[in-house]
Coordinates of C-alpha atoms in Angstrom, one line a residue:
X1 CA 0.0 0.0 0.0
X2 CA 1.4 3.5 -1.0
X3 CA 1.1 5.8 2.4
X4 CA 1.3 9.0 0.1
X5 CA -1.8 7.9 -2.2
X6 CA -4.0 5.9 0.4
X7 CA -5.4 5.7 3.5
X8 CA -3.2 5.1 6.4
X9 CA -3.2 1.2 7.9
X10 CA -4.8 2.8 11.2
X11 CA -7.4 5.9 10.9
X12 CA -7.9 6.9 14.8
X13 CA -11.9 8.3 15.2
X14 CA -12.4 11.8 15.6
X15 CA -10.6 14.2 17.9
X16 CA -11.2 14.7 21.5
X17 CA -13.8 17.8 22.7
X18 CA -13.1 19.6 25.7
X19 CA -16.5 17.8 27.1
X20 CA -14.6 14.7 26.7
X21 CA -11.9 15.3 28.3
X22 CA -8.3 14.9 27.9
X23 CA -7.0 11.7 26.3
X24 CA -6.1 9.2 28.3
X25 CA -2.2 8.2 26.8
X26 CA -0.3 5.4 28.6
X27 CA 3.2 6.2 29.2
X28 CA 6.3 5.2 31.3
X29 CA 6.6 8.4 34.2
X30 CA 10.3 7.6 34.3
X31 CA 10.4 7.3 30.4
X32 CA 10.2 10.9 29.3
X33 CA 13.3 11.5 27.4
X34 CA 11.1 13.7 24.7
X35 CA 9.4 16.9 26.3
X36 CA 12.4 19.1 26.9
X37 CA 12.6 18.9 23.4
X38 CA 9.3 20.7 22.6
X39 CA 10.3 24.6 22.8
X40 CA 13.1 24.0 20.7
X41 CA 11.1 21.9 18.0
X42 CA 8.3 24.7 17.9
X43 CA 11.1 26.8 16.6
X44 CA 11.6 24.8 14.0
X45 CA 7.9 24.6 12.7
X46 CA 8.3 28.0 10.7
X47 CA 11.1 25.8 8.4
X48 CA 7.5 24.2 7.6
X49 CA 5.9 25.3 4.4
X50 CA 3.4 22.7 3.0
X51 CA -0.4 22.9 4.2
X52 CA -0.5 19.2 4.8
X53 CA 3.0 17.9 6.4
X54 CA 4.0 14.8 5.9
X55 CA 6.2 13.3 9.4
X56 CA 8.3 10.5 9.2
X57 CA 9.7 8.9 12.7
X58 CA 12.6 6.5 13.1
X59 CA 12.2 5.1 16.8
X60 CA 9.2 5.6 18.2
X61 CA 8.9 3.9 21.3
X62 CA 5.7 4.8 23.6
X63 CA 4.5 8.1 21.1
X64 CA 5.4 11.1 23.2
X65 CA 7.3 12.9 20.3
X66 CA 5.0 11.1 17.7
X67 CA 2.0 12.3 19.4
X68 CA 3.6 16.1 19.4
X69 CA 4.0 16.0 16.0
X70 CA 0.6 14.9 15.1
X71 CA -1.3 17.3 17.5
X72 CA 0.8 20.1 17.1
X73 CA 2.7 20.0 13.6
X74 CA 0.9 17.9 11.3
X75 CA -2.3 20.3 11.9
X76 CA -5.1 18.9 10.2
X77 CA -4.3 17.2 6.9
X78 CA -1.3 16.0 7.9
X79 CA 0.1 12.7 8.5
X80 CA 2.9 10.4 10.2
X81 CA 4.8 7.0 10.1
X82 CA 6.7 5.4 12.6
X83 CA 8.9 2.9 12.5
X84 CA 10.0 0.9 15.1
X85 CA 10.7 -3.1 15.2
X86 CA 8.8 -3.5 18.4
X87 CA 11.1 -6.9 18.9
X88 CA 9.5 -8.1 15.6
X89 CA 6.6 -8.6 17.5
X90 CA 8.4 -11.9 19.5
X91 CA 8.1 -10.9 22.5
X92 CA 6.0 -10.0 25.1
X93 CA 7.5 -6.6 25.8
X94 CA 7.5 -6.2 22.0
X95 CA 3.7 -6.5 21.8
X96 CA 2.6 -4.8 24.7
X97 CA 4.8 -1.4 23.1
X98 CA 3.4 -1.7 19.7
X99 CA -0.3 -2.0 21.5
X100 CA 0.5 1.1 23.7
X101 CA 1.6 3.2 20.4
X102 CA -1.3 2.3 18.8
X103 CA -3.3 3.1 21.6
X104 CA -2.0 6.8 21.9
X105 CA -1.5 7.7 18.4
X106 CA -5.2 6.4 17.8
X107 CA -6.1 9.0 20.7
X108 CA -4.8 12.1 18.7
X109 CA -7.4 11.8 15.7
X110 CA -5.1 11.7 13.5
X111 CA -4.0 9.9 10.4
X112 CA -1.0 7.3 11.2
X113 CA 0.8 4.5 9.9
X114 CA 2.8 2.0 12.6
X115 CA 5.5 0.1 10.3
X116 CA 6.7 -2.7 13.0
X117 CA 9.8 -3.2 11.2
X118 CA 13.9 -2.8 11.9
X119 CA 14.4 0.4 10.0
X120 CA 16.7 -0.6 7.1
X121 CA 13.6 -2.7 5.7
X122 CA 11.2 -0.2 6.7
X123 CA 12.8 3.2 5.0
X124 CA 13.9 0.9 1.6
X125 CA 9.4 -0.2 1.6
X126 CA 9.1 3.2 1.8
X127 CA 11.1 4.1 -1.4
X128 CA 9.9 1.8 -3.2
X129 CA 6.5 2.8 -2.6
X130 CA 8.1 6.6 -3.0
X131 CA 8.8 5.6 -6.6
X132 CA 5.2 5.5 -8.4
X133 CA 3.7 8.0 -5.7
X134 CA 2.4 11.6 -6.9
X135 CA 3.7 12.9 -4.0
X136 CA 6.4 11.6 -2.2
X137 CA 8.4 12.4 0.4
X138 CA 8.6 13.7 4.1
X139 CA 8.5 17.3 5.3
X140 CA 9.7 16.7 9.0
X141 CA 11.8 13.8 9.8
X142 CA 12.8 12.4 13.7
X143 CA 15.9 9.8 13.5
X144 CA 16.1 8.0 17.0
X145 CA 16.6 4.1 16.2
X146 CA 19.9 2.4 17.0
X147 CA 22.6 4.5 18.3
X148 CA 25.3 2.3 16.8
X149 CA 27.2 5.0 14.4
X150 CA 26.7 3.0 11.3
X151 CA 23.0 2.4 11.3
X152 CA 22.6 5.6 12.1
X153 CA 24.4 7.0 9.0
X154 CA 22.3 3.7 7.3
X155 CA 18.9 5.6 8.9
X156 CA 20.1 8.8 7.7
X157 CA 20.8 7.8 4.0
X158 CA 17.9 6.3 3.4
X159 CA 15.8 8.5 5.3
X160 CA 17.5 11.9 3.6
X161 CA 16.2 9.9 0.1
X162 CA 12.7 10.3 1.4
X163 CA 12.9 14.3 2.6
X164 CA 11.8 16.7 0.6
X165 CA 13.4 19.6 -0.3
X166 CA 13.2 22.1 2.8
X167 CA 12.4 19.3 5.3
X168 CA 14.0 19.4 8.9
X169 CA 15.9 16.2 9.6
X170 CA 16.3 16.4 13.4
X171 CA 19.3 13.3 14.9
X172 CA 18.9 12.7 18.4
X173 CA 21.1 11.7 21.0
X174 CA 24.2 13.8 18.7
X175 CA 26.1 14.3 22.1
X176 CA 25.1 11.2 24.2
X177 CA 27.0 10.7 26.9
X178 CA 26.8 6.7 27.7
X179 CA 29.4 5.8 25.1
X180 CA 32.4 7.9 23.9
X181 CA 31.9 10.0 20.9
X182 CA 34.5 8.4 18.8
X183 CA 33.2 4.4 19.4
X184 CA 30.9 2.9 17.0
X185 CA 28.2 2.9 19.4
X186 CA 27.9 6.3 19.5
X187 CA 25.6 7.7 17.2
X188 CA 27.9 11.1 16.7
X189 CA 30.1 9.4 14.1
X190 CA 27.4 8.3 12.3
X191 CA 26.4 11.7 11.8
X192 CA 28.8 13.4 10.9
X193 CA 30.3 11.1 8.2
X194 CA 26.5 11.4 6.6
X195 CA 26.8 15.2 7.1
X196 CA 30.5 15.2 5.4
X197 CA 28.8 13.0 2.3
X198 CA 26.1 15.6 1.9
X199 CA 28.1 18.6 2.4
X200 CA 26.8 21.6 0.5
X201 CA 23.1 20.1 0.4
X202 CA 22.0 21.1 4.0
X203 CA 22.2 24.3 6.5
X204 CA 22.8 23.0 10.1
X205 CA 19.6 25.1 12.0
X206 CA 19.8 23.7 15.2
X207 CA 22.6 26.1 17.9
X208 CA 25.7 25.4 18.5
X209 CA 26.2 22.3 21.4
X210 CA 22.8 21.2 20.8
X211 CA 22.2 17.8 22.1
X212 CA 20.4 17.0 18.9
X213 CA 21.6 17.6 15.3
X214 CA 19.0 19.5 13.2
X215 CA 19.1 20.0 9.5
X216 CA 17.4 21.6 6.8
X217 CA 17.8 20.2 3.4
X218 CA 18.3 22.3 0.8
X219 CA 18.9 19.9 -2.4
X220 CA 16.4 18.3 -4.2
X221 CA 14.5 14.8 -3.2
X222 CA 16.1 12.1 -5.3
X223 CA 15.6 8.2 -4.6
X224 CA 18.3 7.5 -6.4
X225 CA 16.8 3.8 -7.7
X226 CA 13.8 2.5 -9.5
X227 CA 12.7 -1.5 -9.1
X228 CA 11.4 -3.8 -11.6
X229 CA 8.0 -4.2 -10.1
X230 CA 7.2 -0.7 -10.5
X231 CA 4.1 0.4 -12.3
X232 CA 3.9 3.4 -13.8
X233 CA 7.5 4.7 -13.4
X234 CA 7.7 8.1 -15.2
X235 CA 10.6 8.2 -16.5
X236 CA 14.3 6.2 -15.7
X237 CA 15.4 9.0 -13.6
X238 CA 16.0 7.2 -10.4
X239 CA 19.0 5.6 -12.1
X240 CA 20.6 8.7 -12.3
X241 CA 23.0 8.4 -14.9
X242 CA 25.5 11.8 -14.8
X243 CA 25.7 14.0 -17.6
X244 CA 29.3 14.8 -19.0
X245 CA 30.3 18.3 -20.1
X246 CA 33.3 19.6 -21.4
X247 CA 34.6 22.8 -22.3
X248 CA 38.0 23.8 -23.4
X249 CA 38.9 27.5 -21.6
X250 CA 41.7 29.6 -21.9
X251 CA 41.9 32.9 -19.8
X252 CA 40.0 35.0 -22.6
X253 CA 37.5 32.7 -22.6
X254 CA 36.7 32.2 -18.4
X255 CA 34.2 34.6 -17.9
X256 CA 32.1 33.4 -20.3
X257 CA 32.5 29.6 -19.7
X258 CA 31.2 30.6 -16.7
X259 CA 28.4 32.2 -17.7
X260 CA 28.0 28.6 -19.7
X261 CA 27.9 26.4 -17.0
X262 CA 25.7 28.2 -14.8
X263 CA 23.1 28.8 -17.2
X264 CA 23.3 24.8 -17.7
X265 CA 23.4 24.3 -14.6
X266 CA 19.9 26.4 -14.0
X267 CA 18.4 25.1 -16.4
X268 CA 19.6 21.8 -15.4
X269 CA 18.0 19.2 -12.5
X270 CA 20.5 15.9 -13.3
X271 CA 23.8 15.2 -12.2
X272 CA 26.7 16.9 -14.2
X273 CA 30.5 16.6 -14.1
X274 CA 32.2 19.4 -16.1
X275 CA 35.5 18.5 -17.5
X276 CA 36.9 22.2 -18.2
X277 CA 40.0 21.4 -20.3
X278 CA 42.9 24.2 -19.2
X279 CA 43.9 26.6 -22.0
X280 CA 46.2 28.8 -19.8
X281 CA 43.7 29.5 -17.0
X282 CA 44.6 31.5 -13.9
X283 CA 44.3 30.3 -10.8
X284 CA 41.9 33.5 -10.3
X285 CA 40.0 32.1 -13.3
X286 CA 39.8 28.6 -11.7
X287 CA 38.8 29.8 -8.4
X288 CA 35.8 31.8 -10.3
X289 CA 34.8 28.8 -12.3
X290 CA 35.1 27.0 -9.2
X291 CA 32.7 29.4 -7.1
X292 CA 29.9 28.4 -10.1
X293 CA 30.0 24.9 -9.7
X294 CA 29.9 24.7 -5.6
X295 CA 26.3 26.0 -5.5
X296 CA 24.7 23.5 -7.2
X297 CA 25.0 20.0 -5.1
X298 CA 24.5 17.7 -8.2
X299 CA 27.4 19.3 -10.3
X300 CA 30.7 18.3 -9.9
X301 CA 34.1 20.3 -11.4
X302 CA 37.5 18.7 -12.9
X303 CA 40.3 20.6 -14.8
X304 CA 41.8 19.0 -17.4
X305 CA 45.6 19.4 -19.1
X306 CA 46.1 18.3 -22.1
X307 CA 49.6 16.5 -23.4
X308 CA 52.4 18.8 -23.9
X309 CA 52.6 16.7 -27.3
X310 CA 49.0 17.9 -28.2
X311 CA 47.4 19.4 -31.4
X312 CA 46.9 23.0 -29.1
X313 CA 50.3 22.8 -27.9
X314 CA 51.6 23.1 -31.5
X315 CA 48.7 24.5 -33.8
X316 CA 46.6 26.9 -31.1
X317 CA 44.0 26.1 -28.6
X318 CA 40.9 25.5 -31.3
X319 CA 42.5 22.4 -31.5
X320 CA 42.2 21.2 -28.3
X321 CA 38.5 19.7 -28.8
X322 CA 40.3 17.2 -30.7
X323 CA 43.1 16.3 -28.0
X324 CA 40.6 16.2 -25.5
X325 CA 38.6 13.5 -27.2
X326 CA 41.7 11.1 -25.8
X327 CA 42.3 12.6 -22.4
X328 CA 38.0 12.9 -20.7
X329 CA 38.0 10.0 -18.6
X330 CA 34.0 9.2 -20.2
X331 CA 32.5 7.0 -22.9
X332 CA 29.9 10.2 -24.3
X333 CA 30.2 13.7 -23.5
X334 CA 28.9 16.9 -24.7
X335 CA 31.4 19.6 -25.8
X336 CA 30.1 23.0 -25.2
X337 CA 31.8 26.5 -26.7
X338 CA 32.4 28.7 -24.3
X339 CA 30.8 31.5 -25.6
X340 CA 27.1 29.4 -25.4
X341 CA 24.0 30.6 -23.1
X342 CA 21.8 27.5 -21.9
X343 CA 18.6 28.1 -21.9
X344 CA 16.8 24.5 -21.6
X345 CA 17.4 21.2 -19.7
X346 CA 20.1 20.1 -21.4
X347 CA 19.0 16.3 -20.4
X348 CA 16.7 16.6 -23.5
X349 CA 20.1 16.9 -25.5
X350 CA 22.3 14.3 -23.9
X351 CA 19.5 11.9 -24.3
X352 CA 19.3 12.2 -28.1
X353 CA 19.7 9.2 -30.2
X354 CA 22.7 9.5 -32.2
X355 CA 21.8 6.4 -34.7
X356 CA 24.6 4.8 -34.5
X357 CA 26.5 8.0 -35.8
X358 CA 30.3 8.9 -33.8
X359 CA 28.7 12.6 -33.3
X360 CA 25.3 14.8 -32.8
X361 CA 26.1 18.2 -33.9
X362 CA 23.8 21.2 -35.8
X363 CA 24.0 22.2 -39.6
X364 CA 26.1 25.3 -39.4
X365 CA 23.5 28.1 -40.1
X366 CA 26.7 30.5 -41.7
X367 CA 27.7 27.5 -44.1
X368 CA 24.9 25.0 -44.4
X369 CA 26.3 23.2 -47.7
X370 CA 30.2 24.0 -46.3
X371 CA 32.7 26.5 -48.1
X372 CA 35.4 26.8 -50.6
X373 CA 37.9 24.9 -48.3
X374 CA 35.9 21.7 -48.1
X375 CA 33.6 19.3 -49.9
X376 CA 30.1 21.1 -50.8
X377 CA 27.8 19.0 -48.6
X378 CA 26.2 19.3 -45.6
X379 CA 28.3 21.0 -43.0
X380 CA 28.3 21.3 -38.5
X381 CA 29.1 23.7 -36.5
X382 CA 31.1 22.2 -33.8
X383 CA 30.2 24.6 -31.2
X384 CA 28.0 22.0 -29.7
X385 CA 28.9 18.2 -30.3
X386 CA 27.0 15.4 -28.2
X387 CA 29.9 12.9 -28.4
X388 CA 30.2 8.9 -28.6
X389 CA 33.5 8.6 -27.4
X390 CA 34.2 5.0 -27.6
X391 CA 33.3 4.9 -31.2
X392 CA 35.3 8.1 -31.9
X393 CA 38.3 6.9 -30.2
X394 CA 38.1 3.9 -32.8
X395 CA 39.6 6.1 -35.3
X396 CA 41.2 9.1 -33.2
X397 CA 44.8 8.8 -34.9
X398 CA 43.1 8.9 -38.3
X399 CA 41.1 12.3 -37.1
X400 CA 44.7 13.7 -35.8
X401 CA 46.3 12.8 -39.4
X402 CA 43.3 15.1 -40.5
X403 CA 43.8 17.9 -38.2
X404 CA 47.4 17.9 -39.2
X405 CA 47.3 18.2 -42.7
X406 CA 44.0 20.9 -42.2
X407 CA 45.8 23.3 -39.9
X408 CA 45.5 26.3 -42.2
X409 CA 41.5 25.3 -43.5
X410 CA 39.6 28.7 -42.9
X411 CA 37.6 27.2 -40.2
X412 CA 40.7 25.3 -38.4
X413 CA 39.3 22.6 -36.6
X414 CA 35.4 22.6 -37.7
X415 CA 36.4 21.8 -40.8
X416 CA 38.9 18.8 -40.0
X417 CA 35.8 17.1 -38.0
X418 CA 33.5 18.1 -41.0
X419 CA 35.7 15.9 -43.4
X420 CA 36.7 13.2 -40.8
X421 CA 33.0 12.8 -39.4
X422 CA 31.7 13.4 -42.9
X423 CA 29.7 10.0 -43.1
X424 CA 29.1 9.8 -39.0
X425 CA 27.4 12.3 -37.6
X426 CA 24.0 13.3 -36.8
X427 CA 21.9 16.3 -37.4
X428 CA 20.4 17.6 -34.4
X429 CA 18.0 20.1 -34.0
X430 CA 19.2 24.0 -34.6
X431 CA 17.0 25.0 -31.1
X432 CA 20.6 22.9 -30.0
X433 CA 23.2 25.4 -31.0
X434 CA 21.7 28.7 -32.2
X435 CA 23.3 30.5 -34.8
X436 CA 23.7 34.0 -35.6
X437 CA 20.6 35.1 -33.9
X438 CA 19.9 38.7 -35.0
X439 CA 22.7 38.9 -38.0
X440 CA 23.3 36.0 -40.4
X441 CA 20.5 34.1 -40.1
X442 CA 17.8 36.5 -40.7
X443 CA 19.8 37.0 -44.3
X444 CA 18.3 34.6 -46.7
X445 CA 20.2 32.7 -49.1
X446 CA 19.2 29.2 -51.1
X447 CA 21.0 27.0 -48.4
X448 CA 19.6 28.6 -45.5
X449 CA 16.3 29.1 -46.5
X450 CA 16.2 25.1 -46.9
X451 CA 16.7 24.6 -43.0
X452 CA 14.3 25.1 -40.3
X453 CA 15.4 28.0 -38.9
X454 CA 12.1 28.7 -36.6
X455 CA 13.2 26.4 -33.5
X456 CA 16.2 28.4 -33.4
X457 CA 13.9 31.0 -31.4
X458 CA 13.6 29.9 -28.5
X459 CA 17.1 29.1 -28.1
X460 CA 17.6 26.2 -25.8
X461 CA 21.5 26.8 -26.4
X462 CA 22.4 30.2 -28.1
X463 CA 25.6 30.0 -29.4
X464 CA 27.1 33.5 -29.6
X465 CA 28.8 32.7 -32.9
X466 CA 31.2 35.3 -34.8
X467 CA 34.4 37.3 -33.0
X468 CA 34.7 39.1 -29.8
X469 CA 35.7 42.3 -31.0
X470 CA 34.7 42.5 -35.1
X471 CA 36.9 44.2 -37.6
X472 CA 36.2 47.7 -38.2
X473 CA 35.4 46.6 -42.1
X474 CA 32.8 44.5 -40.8
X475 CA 31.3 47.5 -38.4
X476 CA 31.0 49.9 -41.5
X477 CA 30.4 47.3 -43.9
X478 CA 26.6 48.3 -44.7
X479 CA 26.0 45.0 -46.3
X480 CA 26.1 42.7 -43.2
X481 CA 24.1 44.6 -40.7
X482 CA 23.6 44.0 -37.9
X483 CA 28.0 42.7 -37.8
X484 CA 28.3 39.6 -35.4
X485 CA 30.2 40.0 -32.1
X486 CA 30.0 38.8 -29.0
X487 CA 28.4 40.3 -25.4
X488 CA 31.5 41.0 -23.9
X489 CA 33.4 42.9 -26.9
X490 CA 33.6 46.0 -27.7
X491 CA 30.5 46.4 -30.3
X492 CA 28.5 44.4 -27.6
X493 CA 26.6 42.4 -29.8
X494 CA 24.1 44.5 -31.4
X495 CA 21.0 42.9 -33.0
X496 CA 21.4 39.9 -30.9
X497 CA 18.3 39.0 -28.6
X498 CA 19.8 37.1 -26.1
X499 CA 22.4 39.0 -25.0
X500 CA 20.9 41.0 -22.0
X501 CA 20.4 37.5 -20.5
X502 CA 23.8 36.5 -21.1
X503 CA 24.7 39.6 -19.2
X504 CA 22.1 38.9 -16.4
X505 CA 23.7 35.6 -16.0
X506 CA 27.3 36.9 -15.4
X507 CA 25.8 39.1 -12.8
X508 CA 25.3 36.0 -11.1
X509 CA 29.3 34.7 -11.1
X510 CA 32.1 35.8 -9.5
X511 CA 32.3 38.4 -12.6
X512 CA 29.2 40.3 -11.2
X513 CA 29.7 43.9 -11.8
X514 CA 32.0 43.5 -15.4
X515 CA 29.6 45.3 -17.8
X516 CA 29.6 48.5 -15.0
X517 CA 33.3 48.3 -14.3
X518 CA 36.0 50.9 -15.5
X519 CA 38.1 47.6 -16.2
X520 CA 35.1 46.1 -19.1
X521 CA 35.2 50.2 -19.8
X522 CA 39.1 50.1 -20.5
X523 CA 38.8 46.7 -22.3
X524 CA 36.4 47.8 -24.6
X525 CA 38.3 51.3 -25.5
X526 CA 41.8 49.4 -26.3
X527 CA 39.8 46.7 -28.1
X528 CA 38.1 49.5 -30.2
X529 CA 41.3 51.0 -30.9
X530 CA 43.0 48.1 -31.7
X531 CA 40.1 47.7 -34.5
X532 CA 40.5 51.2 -35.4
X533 CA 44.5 51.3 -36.3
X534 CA 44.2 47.6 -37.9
X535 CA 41.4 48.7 -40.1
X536 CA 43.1 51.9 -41.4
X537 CA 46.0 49.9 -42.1
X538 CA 44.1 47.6 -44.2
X539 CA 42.5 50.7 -45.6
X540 CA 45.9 51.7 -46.6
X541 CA 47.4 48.8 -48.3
X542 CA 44.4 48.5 -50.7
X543 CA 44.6 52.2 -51.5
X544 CA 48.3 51.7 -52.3
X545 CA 48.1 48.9 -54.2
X546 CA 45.0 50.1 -56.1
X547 CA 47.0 52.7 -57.4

């Protein structure tokens, strides 16, 4: 039976009146080891948002805490489970608890549930039943079973797979003193190792030298597991297979990478590594990148070198998507530009078929049909590549011979993968890797006009394609108006629709403030002058040598 969709296995009658009188619980007088507790716990209600709260209890013995919560937390639509093994029901000590439990919770009124189980079975019945239910999950949870350190951090896992986000996870007994706090049957240990697993998912809210350890979670519910007797599982989820992103950064290129992964990681709920492959980064650059990554508990950060030996060691650091294919430690990845905004779940994406093919990439919007320096047919942009990497690690040395001999193509490296993956790759859809939003691709030409350019509008990845600071030809140029540039140059990318969100989404790294700074103002002045003096000295050559 699902305890989020049905009925509870016990529903007490209706609440006591004041003509009634008072219930009638059966305790222990000597056994109170719960209402010193209740000030402090009332504290913690206000961490308490949903109208109907959902209590789970590990260790319930005769009620007192259990029938706290009901009465006074759970108000009245919520609901509680207890678990406790009540000696498996074997004994006579065993029985006569279980029958006192369900004597006082049945008092309150309230909707219960008495699972007379160890808690390891209990809290895995639980997620299983978790799985199909519409609502699962726990709001408020009480962990006071076994106060060996291991089946507490056991109670804690399995228990922290059932809380919701926002739910207060209260451990008792955190600074027992019966046992020593470093001995395995101390609950402390237990504790803190599960606290050091889930660091960065939780805010401790209970004060300093409490005797019980109170949390607040602030990561999202995942069960982490799906079973084959499941009906009407959504989706595969609960498997949660990571996501593998790379990027390939040097120290031009870190504020905008990290514009890239936060805007995937926003946008993003699954699990993703980044492999950020290192161009020549700072360590200020790192630190910044790093700052990204650490607020977002389901995203993990490696740098990358590359061999000394490499294609980017000797031909420039375009290249490096190629070496990198040999060093990421994966089977598939997805190789992001740096200069891309993500504005979908990017789970869509990695889950793509790829039909067999090496590659998933978009036709390049510029070039659909290629250019003069390869084959006319059709033709990528690499700026986004979903990546089988066992199948294009078949042929890597062949793809390097390529690279080799192509090092002076006019599109380096995108046009070495176009003629190595010319047969083995797989269009994706151009809402992937958008294209010269604002500028080329609202200028129609035969090849363009063939593609389905419409999806490209609501931009799941915009890919700010063109150079950082244009030429000052291509700013006077009348003919390709509006010029392409990026965000962060000097010409700021005018035309483009997406950039103010780019720019809203720096605001929210450790380069907040760049647009407004005198250092972006200074940037963008020697930028513009560099423009400036190169294009009047192209504008002198051709005057010379028209005449």
């Amino acid at each position: 039976m699902s305890i989020q969709t049905k009925e509870p296995v016990i529903t007490a009658p209706a609440s006591y009146s004041a003509a009634e009188g008072e219930p009638q619980y059966i305790f222990t007088e000597t056994q109170d080891w719960f209402s010193h507790n209740i000030d402090t716990w009332r504290s913690f209600f206000r961490y308490v948002i949903s109208p109907a709260p959902r209590v789970l209890e590990i260790g319930s013995w005769e009620g007192r805490s259990a029938i706290f919560m009901l009465t006074e937390l759970c108000g009245s639509r919520g609901s509680l489970v207890c678990i406790d093994h009540f000696d498996l029901m074997k004994t006579e000590a065993g029985r006569k608890r279980y029958a006192q439990l369900q004597h006082n919770l049945t008092l309150t009124g309230k909707p219960f549930r008495v699972v007379p189980e160890f808690s390891i079975p209990a809290l895995m019945s639980l997620l299983q039943e978790a799985i199909t239910a519409d609502d699962p999950g726990f709001d408020w949870i009480y962990v006071d079973g076994s106060h060996r350190a291991d089946d507490t951090f056991l109670d804690g896992e399995l228990a922290w797979r059932l809380a919701k986000k926002g739910a207060v996870i209260i451990y008792d007994d955190y600074l027992w003193n019966q046992e020593p706090v470093e001995s395995i049957h101390h609950p402390k240990r237990g504790v803190d190792s599960f606290m050091l697993l889930h660091a960065g998912e939780f805010e401790i809210i209970s004060s300093p030298g409490s005797y019980q350890m109170v949390l607040r979670k602030t990561s999202d519910m995942r069960i982490g597991f799906l079973v084959k007797e499941a009906e009407n599982v959504p989706s595969m989820e609960g498997f949660d297979y990571g996501m593998h992103v790379a990027l390939a950064v040097d120290s031009s290129y870190a504020m905008p990478a990290a514009v890239a992964i936060r805007s995937a990681l926003v946008h993003t709920g699954n699990r993703i590594t980044f492999y950020v492959v290192d161009l020549g980064l700072s360590k200020d650059d790192k630190d910044r990148i790093e700052e990204v990554v650490r607020l977002f508990p389901n995203a993990t950060l490696r740098f990358l070198e590359l061999p000394k030996e490499g294609l980017a060691a000797k031909m420039g650091p375009v290249w490096a998507k190629i070496d990198m294919i040999s060093a990421l430690p994966v089977e598939r990845v997805l190789y992001l530009d740096a200069d891309i905004l993500v504005r979908a779940d990017l789970r869509d994406l990695w889950d793509s078929d790829l039909q067999e093919k090496a590659i998933g990439a978009t036709v390049d919007v510029g070039h659909p049909m290629g250019h003069a320096s390869v084959q006319r047919e059709p033709y990528f942009n690499a700026g986004v590549m979903l990546m089988n990497l066992a199948k294009v690690r078949l042929n890597v040395a062949a793809l390097e011979s390529t690279a080799w001999k192509m090092k002076n193509s006019a599109y380096m490296e995108q046009d070495a993968l176009n003629v190595h993956f010319r047969d083995d790759w797989c269009s994706l859809d151009l809402r992937w890797n958008a294209q010269g939003l604002g500028t080329y691709a609202n200028q129609p030409s035969p090849e363009r006009d063939a593609l389905n350019l419409g999806t490209m509008g609501e931009g799941a990845i915009v890919h700010f394609t063109g150079p950082v600071n244009p030429a000052m030809g291509d700013v006077l140029n009348p003919h390709v108006q509006p010029y392409t540039s990026k965000p962060w140059g000097y010409a700021g990318a005018p035309g483009h629709p997406f950039k103010e969100e780019w720019w809203e989404v720096l605001d929210q790294t450790g380069w907040k403030g760049w647009r407004r700074s005198e250092g972006h103002s200074a940037y963008c002045l020697a930028k513009q002058d560099e423009a400036s003096k190169a294009g009047v000295v192209i504008f002198s050559a051709r005057v010379f040598h028209a005449i």
